[in-house]
């Protein structure tokens, strides 16, 4: 009898222990793991190894990452076109242009000239400009300042008569590059090419070979 009573009490005790806490006391067999902030937490914004950090330069999906294959500025991307190198032009020693034997030329004409910005020449007082008929120097120009930061070139050009063709050569003392006119003008005795107010703009191209 005592044994039966003991078993009944034990059964009631077990029932009370299992059901007394209600649904709120049911323990989740798979509780969420919460990692405190710190270097071991991959989602911590202060963690440099956070894979979702948009500011991470090593993140392969970061557009600022130079090694990101989707980054158009990736230097190692074979499809990224290389910027063309600036061409290297020959340099020259300062020329010693002069007109030989003025007395053999019966005629002369005057030229007022300017260097256009399109020529890409940074003018200097040590630059030189000369006029040629074939390979013969027919005049050397002088640079004049007609007002603040406005300069022209003036030359007296010598010739033997009408229909002589003239070309121009320009030397830049800063770059040591040589320029020449791809076209020519015709010598006209006693005439003027341009004037102080409207100088003739020279068509000049850089010399690409020595």
Tab-separated table of C-alpha atoms in Angstrom:
chain	number	residue	atom	x	y	z
A	1	UNK	CA	0.000	0.000	0.000
A	2	UNK	CA	2.752	2.430	0.853
A	3	UNK	CA	4.499	1.540	-2.370
A	4	UNK	CA	1.402	2.336	-4.426
A	5	UNK	CA	0.950	5.646	-2.620
A	6	UNK	CA	4.556	6.542	-3.249
A	7	UNK	CA	4.209	5.864	-6.969
A	8	UNK	CA	1.063	8.029	-7.164
A	9	UNK	CA	2.796	10.933	-5.469
A	10	UNK	CA	5.765	10.567	-7.777
A	11	UNK	CA	3.460	10.588	-10.823
A	12	UNK	CA	1.674	13.754	-9.636
A	13	UNK	CA	5.009	15.435	-9.008
A	14	UNK	CA	6.220	14.633	-12.507
A	15	UNK	CA	3.000	15.912	-14.057
A	16	UNK	CA	3.296	19.180	-12.134
A	17	UNK	CA	6.938	19.595	-13.111
A	18	UNK	CA	6.294	19.112	-16.834
A	19	UNK	CA	3.122	21.172	-17.233
A	20	UNK	CA	3.368	23.904	-14.626
A	21	UNK	CA	5.496	26.363	-16.654
A	22	UNK	CA	3.096	26.776	-19.625
A	23	UNK	CA	4.110	27.563	-23.176
A	24	UNK	CA	6.411	30.393	-22.127
A	25	UNK	CA	8.787	27.985	-20.463
A	26	UNK	CA	9.239	25.758	-23.478
A	27	UNK	CA	12.929	25.789	-24.352
A	28	UNK	CA	13.809	26.288	-28.054
A	29	UNK	CA	15.954	23.330	-29.070
A	30	UNK	CA	17.767	25.581	-31.616
A	31	UNK	CA	18.199	28.981	-29.948
A	32	UNK	CA	19.675	31.827	-32.131
A	33	UNK	CA	23.342	32.449	-31.612
A	34	UNK	CA	24.017	36.094	-30.790
A	35	UNK	CA	27.623	37.162	-31.169
A	36	UNK	CA	28.496	40.266	-29.201
A	37	UNK	CA	30.101	43.204	-31.042
A	38	UNK	CA	33.787	42.778	-31.615
A	39	UNK	CA	36.383	41.690	-34.133
A	40	UNK	CA	34.950	38.142	-34.211
A	41	UNK	CA	31.530	39.353	-35.294
A	42	UNK	CA	31.418	39.495	-39.162
A	43	UNK	CA	28.333	41.784	-39.035
A	44	UNK	CA	29.906	44.293	-36.679
A	45	UNK	CA	30.275	47.618	-38.639
A	46	UNK	CA	33.608	48.141	-36.919
A	47	UNK	CA	34.871	44.770	-38.068
A	48	UNK	CA	37.282	45.270	-41.024
A	49	UNK	CA	36.408	41.766	-42.250
A	50	UNK	CA	32.691	42.490	-42.537
A	51	UNK	CA	31.803	41.078	-45.992
A	52	UNK	CA	28.861	43.475	-46.307
A	53	UNK	CA	30.876	46.607	-45.542
A	54	UNK	CA	30.404	48.902	-48.635
A	55	UNK	CA	33.527	50.832	-47.728
A	56	UNK	CA	35.760	47.780	-47.671
A	57	UNK	CA	38.345	48.397	-50.482
A	58	UNK	CA	39.110	44.680	-50.655
A	59	UNK	CA	35.480	43.715	-51.095
A	60	UNK	CA	35.310	42.037	-54.548
A	61	UNK	CA	31.902	43.623	-55.137
A	62	UNK	CA	33.068	47.088	-54.155
A	63	UNK	CA	33.092	49.368	-57.267
A	64	UNK	CA	36.013	51.292	-55.762
A	65	UNK	CA	38.121	48.149	-55.561
A	66	UNK	CA	40.681	48.430	-58.431
A	67	UNK	CA	40.785	44.629	-58.676
A	68	UNK	CA	37.014	44.281	-58.938
A	69	UNK	CA	36.311	42.718	-62.373
A	70	UNK	CA	33.244	44.944	-62.668
A	71	UNK	CA	35.284	48.077	-62.021
A	72	UNK	CA	35.864	49.860	-65.380
A	73	UNK	CA	39.043	51.410	-63.981
A	74	UNK	CA	40.620	48.069	-63.116
A	75	UNK	CA	44.203	48.446	-64.445
A	76	UNK	CA	44.501	44.687	-64.902
A	77	UNK	CA	41.320	44.388	-66.945
A	78	UNK	CA	42.413	43.215	-70.421
A	79	UNK	CA	39.385	44.963	-71.903
A	80	UNK	CA	40.394	48.335	-70.450
A	81	UNK	CA	41.890	50.392	-73.314
A	82	UNK	CA	45.301	51.848	-72.617
A	83	UNK	CA	45.642	55.595	-72.796
A	84	UNK	CA	47.667	56.509	-75.877
A	85	UNK	CA	51.144	57.756	-75.172
A	86	UNK	CA	51.927	61.282	-76.223
A	87	UNK	CA	54.074	61.212	-79.359
A	88	UNK	CA	57.720	62.089	-78.942
A	89	UNK	CA	58.967	64.652	-81.417
A	90	UNK	CA	62.613	65.292	-82.269
A	91	UNK	CA	64.362	68.214	-80.668
A	92	UNK	CA	66.772	70.590	-82.340
A	93	UNK	CA	69.557	72.943	-81.444
A	94	UNK	CA	68.765	76.631	-81.787
A	95	UNK	CA	69.144	77.568	-85.476
A	96	UNK	CA	71.306	80.383	-86.780
A	97	UNK	CA	69.052	81.638	-89.524
A	98	UNK	CA	70.193	84.666	-91.500
A	99	UNK	CA	69.962	86.136	-94.981
A	100	UNK	CA	73.192	85.790	-96.903
A	101	UNK	CA	74.221	88.695	-99.162
A	102	UNK	CA	71.246	91.061	-99.109
A	103	UNK	CA	72.642	92.905	-102.107
A	104	UNK	CA	71.818	90.110	-104.529
A	105	UNK	CA	68.071	90.606	-103.976
A	106	UNK	CA	66.492	93.406	-105.942
A	107	UNK	CA	63.132	93.415	-104.192
A	108	UNK	CA	61.627	93.089	-100.757
A	109	UNK	CA	58.241	92.832	-99.066
A	110	UNK	CA	57.043	93.135	-95.469
A	111	UNK	CA	55.185	90.498	-93.448
A	112	UNK	CA	53.271	90.959	-90.184
A	113	UNK	CA	52.601	87.550	-88.653
A	114	UNK	CA	51.081	85.940	-85.556
A	115	UNK	CA	51.256	82.459	-84.078
A	116	UNK	CA	47.761	80.965	-83.626
A	117	UNK	CA	46.827	79.244	-80.372
A	118	UNK	CA	45.951	76.133	-82.383
A	119	UNK	CA	49.660	75.626	-83.068
A	120	UNK	CA	50.138	74.748	-79.384
A	121	UNK	CA	53.295	76.851	-79.123
A	122	UNK	CA	54.205	78.651	-75.924
A	123	UNK	CA	55.966	81.670	-77.350
A	124	UNK	CA	59.165	83.018	-75.867
A	125	UNK	CA	61.465	85.916	-76.660
A	126	UNK	CA	64.198	83.446	-77.589
A	127	UNK	CA	62.079	81.749	-80.261
A	128	UNK	CA	62.971	82.203	-83.899
A	129	UNK	CA	60.935	82.625	-87.072
A	130	UNK	CA	62.344	82.733	-90.573
A	131	UNK	CA	61.089	82.771	-94.152
A	132	UNK	CA	62.547	80.531	-96.862
A	133	UNK	CA	62.478	80.114	-100.600
A	134	UNK	CA	63.334	76.456	-101.017
A	135	UNK	CA	66.240	76.033	-98.564
A	136	UNK	CA	67.447	79.618	-98.869
A	137	UNK	CA	66.684	81.984	-95.968
A	138	UNK	CA	64.982	85.131	-97.304
A	139	UNK	CA	64.104	86.855	-94.032
A	140	UNK	CA	64.318	86.577	-90.246
A	141	UNK	CA	61.385	87.895	-88.214
A	142	UNK	CA	61.515	89.959	-85.037
A	143	UNK	CA	59.025	89.524	-82.211
A	144	UNK	CA	57.305	92.734	-81.090
A	145	UNK	CA	54.909	93.467	-78.265
A	146	UNK	CA	52.208	95.804	-79.560
A	147	UNK	CA	50.231	95.868	-76.289
A	148	UNK	CA	50.099	93.942	-73.021
A	149	UNK	CA	50.512	90.209	-73.765
A	150	UNK	CA	49.863	90.757	-77.486
A	151	UNK	CA	52.770	89.988	-79.783
A	152	UNK	CA	53.357	89.882	-83.504
A	153	UNK	CA	56.291	88.971	-85.707
A	154	UNK	CA	57.580	91.375	-88.351
A	155	UNK	CA	59.967	90.481	-91.161
A	156	UNK	CA	61.461	92.094	-94.228
A	157	UNK	CA	61.519	89.408	-96.906
A	158	UNK	CA	63.922	89.579	-99.841
A	159	UNK	CA	63.330	88.232	-103.332
A	160	UNK	CA	64.400	88.341	-106.931
A	161	UNK	CA	60.995	88.857	-108.522
A	162	UNK	CA	57.395	87.676	-108.767
A	163	UNK	CA	56.085	84.171	-108.218
A	164	UNK	CA	58.760	82.955	-105.842
A	165	UNK	CA	57.219	80.604	-103.264
A	166	UNK	CA	57.886	81.206	-99.583
A	167	UNK	CA	57.546	78.921	-96.564
A	168	UNK	CA	57.975	79.567	-92.846
A	169	UNK	CA	59.932	77.838	-90.114
A	170	UNK	CA	59.545	78.398	-86.380
A	171	UNK	CA	61.798	77.259	-83.544
A	172	UNK	CA	60.505	76.975	-79.958
A	173	UNK	CA	63.288	77.629	-77.467
A	174	UNK	CA	61.288	76.062	-74.611
A	175	UNK	CA	60.392	72.737	-76.206
A	176	UNK	CA	63.270	72.746	-78.725
A	177	UNK	CA	60.761	71.616	-81.349
A	178	UNK	CA	60.773	72.842	-84.915
A	179	UNK	CA	57.655	73.878	-86.815
A	180	UNK	CA	57.106	74.568	-90.484
A	181	UNK	CA	54.297	75.738	-92.739
A	182	UNK	CA	52.700	72.985	-94.841
A	183	UNK	CA	51.662	75.531	-97.471
A	184	UNK	CA	53.390	78.480	-99.077
A	185	UNK	CA	52.751	82.096	-99.998
A	186	UNK	CA	53.888	83.944	-103.084
A	187	UNK	CA	56.490	86.684	-103.002
A	188	UNK	CA	55.098	90.044	-104.149
A	189	UNK	CA	57.656	92.872	-104.438
A	190	UNK	CA	56.943	95.914	-102.273
A	191	UNK	CA	53.728	94.454	-100.893
A	192	UNK	CA	52.641	93.797	-97.313
A	193	UNK	CA	51.334	90.544	-95.884
A	194	UNK	CA	49.069	91.509	-93.000
A	195	UNK	CA	49.518	94.592	-90.868
A	196	UNK	CA	49.960	95.514	-87.213
A	197	UNK	CA	46.234	95.347	-86.476
A	198	UNK	CA	45.535	92.254	-88.591
A	199	UNK	CA	48.676	90.126	-88.809
A	200	UNK	CA	48.739	87.058	-90.997
A	201	UNK	CA	48.087	83.916	-88.910
A	202	UNK	CA	50.735	81.331	-89.722
A	203	UNK	CA	49.753	77.757	-90.430
A	204	UNK	CA	52.436	75.738	-88.638
A	205	UNK	CA	52.925	72.017	-88.052
A	206	UNK	CA	55.489	70.378	-85.789
A	207	UNK	CA	58.395	68.662	-87.531
A	208	UNK	CA	58.144	64.939	-86.827
A	209	UNK	CA	61.535	63.785	-88.121
A	210	UNK	CA	65.038	65.150	-88.129
